[in-house]
Amino acid sequence: MSASTPTLDLSRSSVELTADMCNIESVSGNETSLADAIEQALSGCAHLEITRDGDAIVAKTSLGRAQRVIIAGHIDTVPVNNNLPVSYREEDGAEWLWGRGTVDMKAGVAVALKLAAELSAPAYDVTWIFYDHEEVESAKNGLGRLAVKYPELLVGDFAILGEPSNSTVEGGCNGTLRVEVRTHGVRAHSARAWMGENAIHKLAPALTALAHYQPATVTVDGLDYREGLSAVGVTGGVAGNVIPDAAALTVNYRFAPDKSVAQALTHVQDVFAGYEVVVTDSAEGARPGLTSAIATGFVAAVGHEPQPKYGWTDVSRFSALGIPAVNFGPGNPSLAHTDDERVLTSQIVECEHALRSWLSQG
Amino acid sequence: MSASTPTLDLSRSSVELTADMCNIESVSGNETSLADAIEQALSGCAHLEITRDGDAIVAKTSLGRAQRVIIAGHIDTVPVNNNLPVSYREEDGAEWLWGRGTVDMKAGVAVALKLAAELSAPAYDVTWIFYDHEEVESAKNGLGRLAVKYPELLVGDFAILGEPSNSTVEGGCNGTLRVEVRTHGVRAHSARAWMGENAIHKLAPALTALAHYQPATVTVDGLDYREGLSAVGVTGGVAGNVIPDAAALTVNYRFAPDKSVAQALTHVQDVFAGYEVVVTDSAEGARPGLTSAIATGFVAAVGHEPQPKYGWTDVSRFSALGIPAVNFGPGNPSLAHTDDERVLTSQIVECEHALRSWLSQG
């Protein structure tokens, strides 16, 4: 740890701590200073056993409790865009903290860090995870790396991921499948179009299918998952006077967690029957994880009706490990990554109270 | 003229002269050596008055004939692709000359150059034009430059452009109009597609209209012009997880010379009613130019039924100047610009004979 490591004062309020953590810039790939500060802040806690791997930190209790909870959050952010340092602003009588990371997801991480230090005898054993590289390609993801290198640290009965969810429980997540719908033709000079075969024209039925598509809403374990099937890209064309011999439509299917990637692909192949469909990217969804007693107890402690999570998050990594997992953190997910990213400070307090109460009483 | 100027021997046959001219590489922008050789070859002809402008050469007779014919051809080619020097090959008992420029259009230029020197007393006054930069953007076109700088040189009763037409008369040319059909939407994360408005999906009716479009064949002055309406490009998309807020389809309309660009645009706007349609490029077509007595005489001398020209050529520049013009030159236009560009040597001879006979007898 270098002499220049910034320090975090965990006696400050969770709102102040959020601001302090946001002001330690940690765009993906640049998490070391913040990881150092977190490690240093927790190093004096006798109830925690700390593991550091790269810029990920795992701090776990070993109190011999009957059940173990994993509480995780990533410490990196998307790039700053003139929105640091943070500032407090009042809007409609409510206080907001503005700046990069306030929503995604240093508020959730600040709450976790404060409680990790303060709750020396929680009702469940807790594995606190602070990890790097969530906002970039999946291969770099710190949680994924820990799961491979330290599988023993990723054991638990329930997991809470502090991703923004307006401090309500958002269960599971939709899966995502990206495909290219490709067409082929024959080049010709556009002055003699009849000599060729236009690959772009062949996309017409595919686009019509998309334009008329009625996405389903699927109920899984009591939560309603809204699906979507969307063109996210289209390319084709050789030159202004050439009939194109190739075109491609990129389609993203966000599917409810009642389906596997394979089942989602079958559906997409049905929609684009007769086309060449090539998978370019996919990730399984995650069921809500709300059926266990421990999850039910957590939902009751939070006191809000659980909601489905539409976006893909790392809860599905827990899901894949067989650990029921939910999203629970301050901030409106629609404000994540935006230039006007901001969190209601009352949601930070609310999140802290709910987690503290549940972890204290079980 | 530099000491290294290659020389052209106009006493060689038109086929040999074609080969010689092809072997003086003259990709657009690199025409100077060939232009120098042409100027030098014609400089000894007392019956010709020569004007040089850049790499364009105009050589005209002034014999006081009742009518004047312009015979023009460009001396540049598209880039060479391992197809120089030229070679002779036999196929199905016929002799072909292979290589860049054999079709487009040094065979036509070789015939013109030979006749310019040899026909010292043609039945019509003749303005021979050899010009640069036809294969690149219109603003650089040597014929266009001459028309602006030397309008007095572009006066005539009839024009023959030596573009490849299988040594038959191809009359006029289709016009061309290029438009972008643009759509607009609202960005959103593709995990919440219902928050956005997908600009790519909005292209569906436009593509369906193209896929179902039945292009017309329009008879103009007795020639049948086949039209075409084709997508030549499509773009849209922001990122793999974003509902796109903009998309654009580039459409090329090749329209018969019974229509102006303005009329062609009205038609395209009808096809894409309700869309934003932005013109990116256009060029008027040209009527066949076969109604005058001089044109009728020329067609009779050639002895083949005239055909429509589908591609846009510089005949429309003559048309715009009020000069009836036709394409007439050796070579199959479908082989222009191809890597296996090649001309039937018999077509070079046929072209030379027809022009020589008509110009000699009137």
XYZ file of C-alpha atoms in Angstrom:
724
model
C 0.000 0.000 0.000
C 1.584 3.275 -1.049
C 1.949 6.356 1.106
C -0.572 8.099 -1.107
C -3.451 5.710 -0.356
C -6.569 7.785 0.295
C -8.287 6.982 3.575
C -11.937 6.236 4.245
C -13.443 7.172 7.602
C -16.099 4.533 8.289
C -17.492 6.523 11.217
C -18.980 8.989 8.747
C -22.604 8.495 7.651
C -23.328 6.174 4.747
C -24.253 9.228 2.644
C -20.961 10.968 3.443
C -19.088 7.729 2.843
C -20.779 7.391 -0.570
C -19.536 10.875 -1.467
C -16.021 10.070 -0.236
C -15.896 6.852 -2.264
C -17.215 8.517 -5.421
C -14.488 11.135 -5.149
C -11.857 8.388 -5.311
C -12.189 7.942 -9.084
C -12.208 4.237 -9.972
C -13.138 3.840 -13.630
C -12.714 0.172 -14.610
C -8.979 -0.637 -14.671
C -8.189 2.145 -12.201
C -9.643 0.615 -9.010
C -6.380 0.180 -7.052
C -6.552 3.360 -4.955
C -10.113 2.631 -3.880
C -9.353 -1.045 -3.263
C -6.361 -0.015 -1.128
C -8.544 2.373 0.873
C -11.189 -0.311 1.449
C -8.599 -2.868 2.512
C -7.007 -0.352 4.905
C -10.386 0.676 6.367
C -11.301 -2.950 7.145
C -7.857 -4.053 8.306
C -8.518 -3.092 11.911
C -11.669 -5.236 12.213
C -10.871 -8.296 14.304
C -14.126 -10.032 13.278
C -13.177 -10.055 9.602
C -10.783 -12.295 7.717
C -9.575 -10.420 4.641
C -8.486 -11.799 1.266
C -7.138 -9.490 -1.414
C -6.957 -10.599 -5.046
C -6.008 -7.948 -7.556
C -8.381 -5.109 -6.778
C -11.009 -7.364 -5.211
C -11.364 -7.646 -1.438
C -13.247 -10.350 0.430
C -13.943 -9.848 4.146
C -15.720 -12.647 5.947
C -16.963 -13.422 9.430
C -16.639 -16.941 10.859
C -18.990 -16.919 13.811
C -20.371 -20.415 13.337
C -23.817 -19.151 12.337
C -26.229 -21.655 10.743
C -26.404 -19.705 7.502
C -24.086 -17.510 5.467
C -25.016 -14.472 3.383
C -22.853 -13.014 0.622
C -23.158 -9.262 0.191
C -21.325 -8.047 -2.896
C -20.766 -4.936 -4.943
C -18.407 -3.747 -7.639
C -16.165 -0.773 -6.980
C -15.517 0.333 -10.558
C -17.561 2.823 -12.577
C -18.075 3.726 -16.208
C -15.969 6.695 -17.393
C -16.363 10.043 -15.671
C -17.920 12.796 -17.789
C -17.370 16.058 -15.910
C -19.428 14.647 -13.051
C -16.833 14.398 -10.296
C -16.361 15.453 -7.563
C -19.901 14.821 -6.352
C -22.227 17.576 -5.205
C -25.377 17.788 -3.101
C -28.428 19.343 -4.707
C -32.015 19.805 -3.562
C -34.850 19.003 -5.947
C -38.558 19.030 -5.027
C -37.629 19.228 -1.374
C -35.447 16.088 -1.504
C -31.673 15.860 -1.236
C -29.730 14.224 -4.056
C -26.081 13.344 -4.348
C -24.912 13.967 -7.928
C -21.954 12.438 -9.685
C -20.396 9.406 -11.328
C -20.822 6.267 -9.233
C -23.510 7.633 -6.934
C -26.041 5.167 -8.393
C -23.845 2.514 -9.967
C -22.884 1.588 -7.334
C -20.843 3.309 -4.674
C -23.890 4.052 -2.511
C -24.513 0.316 -2.215
C -20.808 -0.323 -1.627
C -20.582 2.427 1.024
C -23.498 0.905 2.964
C -21.852 -2.532 2.780
C -18.443 -1.213 3.835
C -19.859 0.637 6.836
C -21.897 -2.387 7.990
C -18.996 -4.798 7.408
C -16.947 -2.812 9.914
C -19.718 -2.066 12.414
C -21.609 -5.383 12.609
C -19.131 -7.512 14.504
C -21.769 -10.099 15.494
C -24.360 -10.343 12.726
C -27.214 -12.875 12.886
C -25.782 -14.651 9.803
C -22.191 -15.197 8.898
C -21.440 -12.679 6.189
C -19.002 -12.722 3.277
C -18.546 -9.128 2.128
C -17.185 -8.836 -1.412
C -15.876 -5.669 -3.040
C -14.781 -6.382 -6.595
C -13.304 -4.835 -9.728
C -14.011 -4.727 -13.469
C -17.781 -5.150 -13.548
C -18.390 -2.406 -16.122
C -16.249 -4.018 -18.831
C -16.147 -7.285 -20.724
C -17.219 -10.323 -18.747
C -13.797 -11.997 -18.948
C -12.305 -9.316 -16.677
C -15.049 -9.431 -14.049
C -13.573 -9.596 -10.527
C -16.445 -11.664 -9.132
C -15.986 -14.188 -11.891
C -12.250 -14.308 -11.182
C -12.837 -14.898 -7.454
C -15.298 -17.701 -8.236
C -12.590 -19.479 -10.217
C -9.588 -18.809 -7.934
C -11.305 -18.963 -4.527
C -14.419 -21.111 -4.873
C -14.409 -21.596 -1.085
C -15.090 -17.859 -0.666
C -18.163 -18.065 -2.862
C -20.181 -20.382 -0.675
C -23.387 -19.154 0.927
C -27.119 -19.657 1.406
C -28.207 -16.354 -0.039
C -26.564 -13.477 -1.859
C -27.387 -9.797 -2.001
C -25.868 -7.736 -4.797
C -25.943 -4.022 -3.977
C -26.817 -2.912 -7.528
C -29.205 0.056 -7.689
C -32.822 -1.004 -7.227
C -34.369 2.022 -5.503
C -33.680 0.250 -2.207
C -36.299 -2.368 -2.939
C -35.560 -6.019 -3.619
C -35.230 -6.747 -7.320
C -35.185 -10.447 -7.897
C -33.236 -12.367 -10.511
C -32.611 -10.912 -13.917
C -33.540 -11.395 -17.536
C -31.127 -13.275 -19.750
C -29.686 -11.737 -22.883
C -29.004 -13.204 -26.309
C -27.486 -11.318 -29.213
C -27.661 -12.720 -32.737
C -26.868 -11.593 -36.239
C -29.568 -12.248 -38.817
C -27.569 -12.458 -42.035
C -28.632 -12.263 -45.663
C -26.707 -12.955 -48.816
C -27.131 -11.888 -52.415
C -25.222 -11.270 -55.606
C -23.345 -8.069 -56.404
C -24.136 -6.135 -59.558
C -23.934 -2.578 -60.781
C -27.021 -0.725 -59.540
C -27.589 0.491 -63.122
C -28.398 -3.165 -63.896
C -30.045 -4.174 -60.632
C -31.739 -7.145 -62.291
C -28.338 -8.807 -62.731
C -27.894 -8.972 -58.938
C -29.754 -10.077 -55.845
C -30.207 -7.447 -53.169
C -29.194 -8.677 -49.684
C -30.609 -5.584 -47.973
C -34.046 -6.107 -49.541
C -34.005 -9.606 -48.065
C -34.040 -8.116 -44.561
C -37.602 -6.829 -45.134
C -39.439 -9.831 -43.590
C -37.036 -9.870 -40.608
C -37.651 -6.189 -39.885
C -41.384 -6.645 -40.346
C -41.298 -9.510 -37.834
C -39.516 -7.243 -35.346
C -41.848 -4.312 -35.942
C -44.900 -6.527 -35.280
C -43.362 -8.573 -32.460
C -45.341 -8.531 -29.203
C -42.897 -9.153 -26.350
C -44.160 -11.422 -23.586
C -44.361 -10.736 -19.881
C -43.501 -13.929 -18.012
C -44.245 -14.570 -14.344
C -41.383 -16.411 -12.602
C -41.632 -17.204 -8.877
C -44.278 -14.512 -8.566
C -42.411 -11.715 -10.353
C -43.386 -10.412 -13.780
C -40.469 -10.301 -16.237
C -41.001 -8.110 -19.264
C -39.140 -9.324 -22.341
C -37.873 -7.438 -25.370
C -36.730 -8.314 -28.891
C -34.947 -5.408 -30.519
C -32.767 -4.602 -33.482
C -29.658 -2.947 -32.063
C -27.724 -2.676 -35.308
C -28.010 -3.040 -39.059
C -25.326 -2.925 -41.729
C -25.165 -3.533 -45.432
C -23.826 -1.941 -48.573
C -20.721 -1.961 -50.736
C -20.840 1.336 -52.600
C -23.427 3.809 -53.793
C -23.741 2.095 -57.173
C -23.499 -1.575 -56.173
C -26.276 -4.036 -55.367
C -25.114 -5.371 -51.969
C -24.329 -9.049 -51.608
C -24.483 -9.121 -47.803
C -26.408 -7.492 -44.979
C -26.769 -8.173 -41.273
C -29.276 -7.237 -38.624
C -28.098 -7.480 -35.015
C -30.921 -8.422 -32.669
C -30.899 -8.455 -28.872
C -33.379 -10.716 -27.080
C -33.872 -10.014 -23.381
C -35.657 -13.088 -22.102
C -37.328 -13.991 -18.826
C -35.427 -16.323 -16.470
C -37.875 -19.157 -17.116
C -35.792 -19.857 -20.245
C -32.242 -20.975 -20.838
C -30.062 -19.385 -23.518
C -30.706 -22.470 -25.657
C -34.476 -22.044 -25.343
C -34.161 -18.344 -26.082
C -32.212 -19.158 -29.238
C -34.901 -21.584 -30.373
C -37.459 -18.806 -30.011
C -35.320 -16.353 -31.989
C -34.770 -18.956 -34.707
C -38.553 -19.357 -34.912
C -39.059 -15.613 -35.280
C -36.433 -15.476 -38.047
C -37.270 -18.807 -39.679
C -35.515 -19.149 -43.018
C -32.692 -16.769 -42.100
C -29.115 -17.521 -41.145
C -29.003 -16.735 -37.404
C -25.568 -16.506 -35.753
C -25.169 -16.101 -31.987
C -22.667 -13.366 -31.112
C -23.199 -13.073 -27.348
C -25.335 -14.560 -24.608
C -25.787 -14.720 -20.837
C -28.202 -16.812 -18.827
C -30.836 -15.035 -16.758
C -31.415 -15.749 -13.074
C -34.612 -16.809 -11.328
C -35.694 -14.421 -8.547
C -34.248 -16.492 -5.680
C -37.092 -15.511 -3.389
C -38.445 -18.937 -2.443
C -36.083 -19.778 0.448
C -36.880 -18.869 4.065
C -33.839 -16.647 4.328
C -34.875 -14.691 1.240
C -38.446 -14.350 2.508
C -37.131 -12.997 5.782
C -34.969 -10.462 3.968
C -37.869 -9.271 1.826
C -39.966 -8.831 4.966
C -37.194 -6.782 6.612
C -36.958 -4.495 3.563
C -40.704 -3.992 3.742
C -41.336 -3.340 0.015
C -42.945 -5.594 -2.553
C -40.101 -7.271 -4.525
C -39.750 -6.311 -8.185
C -38.256 -8.085 -11.173
C -34.839 -6.929 -12.419
C -34.853 -6.429 -16.167
C -31.193 -5.751 -16.754
C -28.546 -8.447 -16.583
C -26.478 -8.257 -13.378
C -23.980 -10.422 -11.553
C -26.823 -12.043 -9.554
C -26.821 -14.552 -12.372
C -23.253 -15.522 -11.422
C -24.564 -16.476 -7.978
C -27.507 -18.176 -9.603
C -25.094 -20.249 -11.675
C -23.306 -21.236 -8.442
C -26.627 -22.395 -6.986
C -26.917 -19.472 -4.583
C -30.275 -17.653 -4.545
C -29.484 -13.987 -5.111
C -31.254 -10.641 -5.314
C -30.369 -7.074 -6.185
C -30.790 -4.563 -3.380
C -29.208 -1.143 -3.373
C -29.869 2.599 -3.399
C -30.461 4.505 -6.605
C -32.676 4.441 -9.675
C -31.144 2.006 -12.180
C -32.366 4.195 -15.053
C -29.890 6.860 -13.893
C -26.904 4.501 -13.986
C -24.263 5.529 -16.558
C -26.059 8.789 -17.367
C -24.328 12.151 -17.285
C -26.811 13.256 -14.630
C -26.274 10.181 -12.466
C -27.622 11.003 -8.966
C -29.014 9.216 -5.948
C -31.660 10.252 -3.434
C -29.708 10.387 -0.169
C -32.788 9.078 1.671
C -32.473 5.811 -0.308
C -28.915 5.333 0.969
C -30.154 5.710 4.549
C -33.121 3.429 3.881
C -30.867 0.733 2.411
C -28.505 0.949 5.379
C -31.346 0.677 7.905
C -32.947 -2.326 6.208
C -29.674 -4.248 5.918
C -28.559 -3.319 9.434
C -31.893 -4.351 10.931
C -32.049 -7.665 9.073
C -28.414 -8.587 9.767
C -28.733 -7.633 13.444
C -31.898 -9.581 14.193
C -31.895 -12.340 11.629
C 6.939 17.179 -72.948
C 9.658 15.224 -71.235
C 12.268 13.095 -72.943
C 10.615 10.025 -71.451
C 7.269 10.531 -73.206
C 6.193 7.181 -74.635
C 5.359 7.272 -78.321
C 2.325 5.957 -80.127
C 2.640 4.738 -83.704
C -0.694 5.533 -85.373
C 0.178 3.458 -88.405
C -0.334 0.304 -86.351
C -3.734 -1.394 -86.435
C -6.445 -0.192 -84.087
C -6.080 -3.464 -82.151
C -2.321 -3.006 -81.766
C -2.848 0.636 -80.864
C -5.334 -0.407 -78.177
C -2.701 -2.704 -76.664
C -0.061 0.043 -76.829
C -2.338 2.553 -75.120
C -3.375 0.092 -72.398
C 0.296 -0.539 -71.620
C 0.748 3.165 -70.867
C -0.878 2.950 -67.433
C -3.212 5.908 -66.865
C -5.226 5.333 -63.722
C -7.226 8.494 -62.935
C -4.793 11.190 -61.780
C -1.911 9.621 -63.689
C -2.936 10.431 -67.259
C -0.062 12.789 -68.150
C 2.183 10.287 -69.978
C -0.654 9.043 -72.136
C -1.928 12.580 -72.771
C 1.596 13.605 -73.801
C 1.814 10.654 -76.200
C -1.567 11.482 -77.757
C -0.655 15.140 -78.161
C 2.671 14.185 -79.748
C 1.047 11.662 -82.102
C -1.436 14.243 -83.395
C 0.957 17.175 -83.520
C 2.031 16.425 -87.071
C -1.530 16.475 -88.493
C -1.996 19.682 -90.453
C -5.775 19.212 -90.638
C -6.144 19.358 -86.833
C -6.067 22.327 -84.483
C -4.993 21.106 -81.070
C -5.897 22.468 -77.634
C -4.367 20.995 -74.503
C -5.910 21.623 -71.072
C -4.424 19.675 -68.207
C -4.492 16.100 -69.459
C -7.319 16.692 -71.919
C -6.643 17.137 -75.629
C -9.047 18.547 -78.173
C -8.215 18.148 -81.876
C -10.630 19.711 -84.353
C -11.009 20.037 -88.084
C -12.284 23.286 -89.595
C -13.236 22.315 -93.122
C -16.400 24.389 -93.356
C -18.667 21.358 -93.372
C -22.391 21.914 -92.792
C -22.402 19.857 -89.624
C -19.960 19.092 -86.820
C -19.622 15.833 -84.913
C -17.933 15.522 -81.531
C -16.217 12.185 -80.898
C -15.026 11.834 -77.320
C -13.479 9.341 -74.952
C -11.777 9.359 -71.588
C -8.168 8.219 -71.310
C -8.128 7.261 -67.612
C -8.909 3.847 -66.131
C -9.880 2.419 -62.774
C -6.952 0.992 -60.773
C -4.889 -1.808 -62.276
C -5.204 -5.175 -60.540
C -2.416 -7.348 -61.895
C -3.943 -6.996 -65.349
C -1.251 -5.074 -67.205
C 0.533 -5.403 -69.579
C -2.220 -6.676 -71.851
C -2.174 -10.118 -73.441
C -3.874 -11.774 -76.379
C -5.855 -14.954 -75.680
C -8.052 -17.160 -77.798
C -11.405 -18.331 -76.466
C -14.003 -20.280 -78.461
C -12.078 -19.537 -81.629
C -12.181 -15.769 -81.101
C -9.280 -13.463 -80.221
C -9.524 -11.359 -77.063
C -7.257 -8.644 -75.749
C -7.051 -8.914 -71.951
C -6.142 -6.207 -69.479
C -7.114 -3.022 -67.684
C -8.567 -0.439 -70.037
C -9.205 -2.802 -72.953
C -12.973 -2.294 -72.518
C -13.216 0.929 -70.556
C -12.185 2.496 -72.849
C -8.875 2.496 -74.607
C -10.192 0.443 -77.532
C -12.665 3.249 -78.289
C -9.947 5.855 -77.764
C -7.472 4.004 -80.016
C -10.010 3.882 -82.860
C -10.704 7.600 -82.442
C -7.015 8.492 -82.298
C -6.213 6.517 -85.444
C -9.139 8.042 -87.381
C -8.379 11.558 -86.129
C -4.952 11.309 -87.733
C -5.973 9.464 -90.892
C -9.224 11.175 -91.895
C -7.924 14.502 -93.099
C -11.099 15.293 -95.045
C -14.076 13.773 -93.209
C -17.634 14.331 -94.439
C -18.426 16.251 -91.236
C -16.206 18.583 -89.331
C -15.023 16.602 -86.344
C -14.010 17.655 -82.838
C -11.986 14.821 -81.315
C -11.813 14.936 -77.520
C -9.512 12.846 -75.329
C -10.106 13.658 -71.665
C -9.024 12.840 -68.133
C -10.623 11.961 -64.786
C -13.805 10.233 -65.901
C -13.517 7.343 -63.417
C -13.558 9.552 -60.328
C -15.851 12.119 -58.755
C -17.797 14.253 -61.190
C -16.117 17.504 -60.084
C -12.790 16.352 -61.576
C -14.219 15.220 -64.919
C -12.139 16.539 -67.803
C -15.094 16.841 -70.181
C -16.969 18.877 -67.599
C -13.922 21.108 -67.166
C -13.607 21.678 -70.924
C -17.307 22.564 -71.144
C -16.776 25.319 -68.579
C -13.392 26.642 -69.773
C -13.799 26.200 -73.542
C -17.517 26.236 -74.331
C -16.657 27.069 -77.972
C -14.989 23.630 -78.280
C -18.139 21.875 -77.162
C -20.332 22.926 -80.032
C -21.689 20.323 -82.429
C -24.715 18.764 -84.061
C -24.149 15.256 -82.784
C -21.803 13.572 -80.321
C -20.444 10.055 -80.146
C -18.942 8.874 -76.877
C -16.692 5.858 -77.386
C -17.813 4.067 -74.199
C -18.060 0.269 -74.534
C -21.326 -0.778 -76.157
C -20.344 -3.952 -78.036
C -19.829 -1.756 -81.104
C -23.541 -1.118 -81.406
C -25.185 2.248 -80.798
C -26.433 2.626 -77.245
C -28.624 5.659 -76.991
C -28.936 8.044 -74.091
C -28.683 6.834 -70.535
C -30.762 6.385 -67.424
C -30.600 9.072 -64.782
C -29.565 8.304 -61.235
C -30.860 9.576 -57.914
C -29.501 8.591 -54.549
C -31.466 9.324 -51.377
C -31.279 8.504 -47.717
C -34.494 7.300 -46.147
C -34.030 8.294 -42.504
C -35.829 7.202 -39.377
C -35.670 8.555 -35.860
C -36.463 7.077 -32.470
C -35.588 7.352 -28.808
C -32.588 5.682 -27.192
C -33.052 3.356 -24.247
C -31.262 0.410 -22.687
C -32.256 -2.708 -24.603
C -33.077 -4.371 -21.254
C -35.974 -1.889 -21.109
C -36.841 -1.653 -24.788
C -40.330 -0.318 -23.997
C -38.742 2.916 -22.714
C -37.373 3.651 -26.203
C -38.494 3.819 -29.809
C -36.579 1.658 -32.253
C -35.453 3.552 -35.368
C -34.309 0.369 -37.128
C -37.730 -1.273 -36.716
C -39.217 1.780 -38.429
C -37.361 0.856 -41.633
C -39.568 -2.243 -42.030
C -42.214 -0.647 -44.323
C -39.485 1.000 -46.435
C -37.695 -2.310 -46.976
C -40.977 -4.059 -47.691
C -41.767 -1.408 -50.308
C -38.367 -2.045 -51.927
C -38.726 -5.820 -51.799
C -42.117 -5.626 -53.531
C -41.236 -2.821 -55.951
C -41.775 -3.640 -59.618
C -39.392 -1.515 -61.679
C -40.807 -0.078 -64.878
C -39.477 -0.400 -68.399
C -40.035 2.891 -70.200
C -39.860 3.376 -73.955
C -38.153 6.635 -74.915
C -37.674 7.524 -78.586
C -38.132 3.874 -79.454
C -35.639 2.418 -76.939
C -36.713 0.465 -73.853
C -35.104 1.746 -70.642
C -35.218 -0.641 -67.727
C -35.375 1.103 -64.373
C -34.247 -0.039 -60.930
C -34.898 0.999 -57.331
C -32.364 -0.572 -54.971
C -31.102 -0.283 -51.443
C -27.349 0.222 -51.714
C -26.673 0.786 -48.022
C -28.230 0.569 -44.585
C -26.881 1.728 -41.244
C -28.202 1.967 -37.729
C -27.205 1.106 -34.193
C -25.449 2.653 -31.231
C -24.256 -0.307 -29.176
C -25.239 -3.910 -28.579
C -27.441 -2.968 -25.621
C -29.004 0.272 -26.844
C -32.286 0.824 -28.679
C -31.117 2.885 -31.671
C -32.469 6.397 -32.135
C -31.490 6.720 -35.801
C -31.234 4.567 -38.902
C -30.791 5.274 -42.584
C -31.415 3.356 -45.765
C -29.569 4.556 -48.868
C -31.581 3.970 -52.026
C -30.449 4.354 -55.627
C -33.100 5.013 -58.274
C -31.991 4.493 -61.871
C -34.700 6.169 -63.896
C -35.523 6.291 -67.580
C -34.635 9.485 -69.465
C -38.310 10.414 -69.864
C -38.015 11.849 -66.322
C -36.065 14.699 -64.808
C -34.301 14.332 -61.459
C -37.155 16.330 -59.910
C -39.732 13.912 -61.302
C -37.660 10.955 -60.156
C -37.553 12.418 -56.649
C -41.327 12.824 -56.615
C -41.646 9.135 -57.463
C -39.212 8.108 -54.716
C -41.044 10.314 -52.215
C -44.260 8.523 -53.178
C -42.678 5.112 -52.634
C -41.392 6.202 -49.210
C -44.383 8.327 -48.223
C -44.215 9.280 -44.559
C -40.419 8.978 -44.370
C -37.797 11.677 -44.287
C -36.140 11.443 -47.731
C -32.870 13.334 -48.252
C -31.199 13.566 -51.669
C -27.478 12.789 -51.496
C -26.598 12.595 -55.191
C -28.270 12.889 -58.571
C -27.579 13.116 -62.289
C -30.005 13.681 -65.104
C -30.456 10.963 -67.686
C -30.205 11.588 -71.416
C -32.737 10.871 -74.136
C -31.413 8.594 -76.858
C -30.569 11.397 -79.283
C -31.586 9.273 -82.267
C -34.247 11.489 -83.812
C -32.025 13.792 -85.884
C -31.107 13.017 -89.487
C -27.409 12.871 -88.649
C -28.051 10.320 -85.882
C -30.263 8.235 -88.130
C -27.503 8.193 -90.736
C -24.969 7.085 -88.182
C -27.202 4.263 -86.932
C -27.652 3.099 -90.508
C -23.869 3.104 -91.050
C -23.321 1.011 -87.939
C -25.921 -1.442 -89.181
C -27.135 -2.755 -85.815
C -30.386 -2.031 -84.011
C -29.687 0.684 -81.415
C -29.958 -0.297 -77.749
C -30.659 1.671 -74.609
C -27.736 2.475 -72.289
C -28.586 1.689 -68.686
C -25.539 3.076 -66.940
C -24.932 6.775 -66.564
C -22.277 8.071 -68.958
C -20.979 11.411 -70.111
C -23.486 11.415 -72.987
C -25.735 13.181 -70.512
C -23.204 16.043 -70.392
C -23.729 16.491 -74.143
C -27.457 16.139 -73.638
C -27.341 18.937 -71.071
C -25.536 21.086 -73.686
C -28.341 20.384 -76.168
C -26.228 18.057 -78.319
C -27.814 14.705 -79.246
C -25.331 12.047 -78.181
C -24.902 8.279 -78.257
C -22.487 5.699 -76.877
C -20.600 3.703 -79.469
C -17.466 1.736 -78.720
C -15.896 -1.735 -78.622
C -16.252 -3.983 -75.596
C -18.910 -5.479 -73.392
C -19.823 -2.890 -70.729
C -20.400 -5.694 -68.198
C -16.656 -6.420 -68.334
C -15.676 -2.838 -67.505
C -13.812 -2.511 -64.179
C -13.624 -6.290 -63.719
C -10.388 -8.108 -63.021
C -10.911 -10.097 -66.227
C -11.558 -7.021 -68.352
C -11.113 -8.033 -72.013
C -12.293 -7.014 -75.447
C -13.044 -9.038 -78.561
C -10.503 -7.736 -81.056
C -13.101 -8.142 -83.835
C -15.236 -5.486 -82.097
C -12.361 -2.997 -82.286
C -12.067 -3.586 -86.016
C -15.836 -3.409 -86.466
C -16.001 -0.102 -84.588
C -13.190 1.348 -86.642
C -14.810 0.301 -89.934
C -18.215 1.720 -89.051
C -16.829 5.070 -87.926
C -14.431 5.301 -90.862
C -17.130 4.496 -93.345
C -19.642 6.949 -91.913
C -17.133 9.771 -91.533
C -15.771 9.209 -95.017
C -19.096 9.151 -96.813
C -21.382 11.180 -94.597
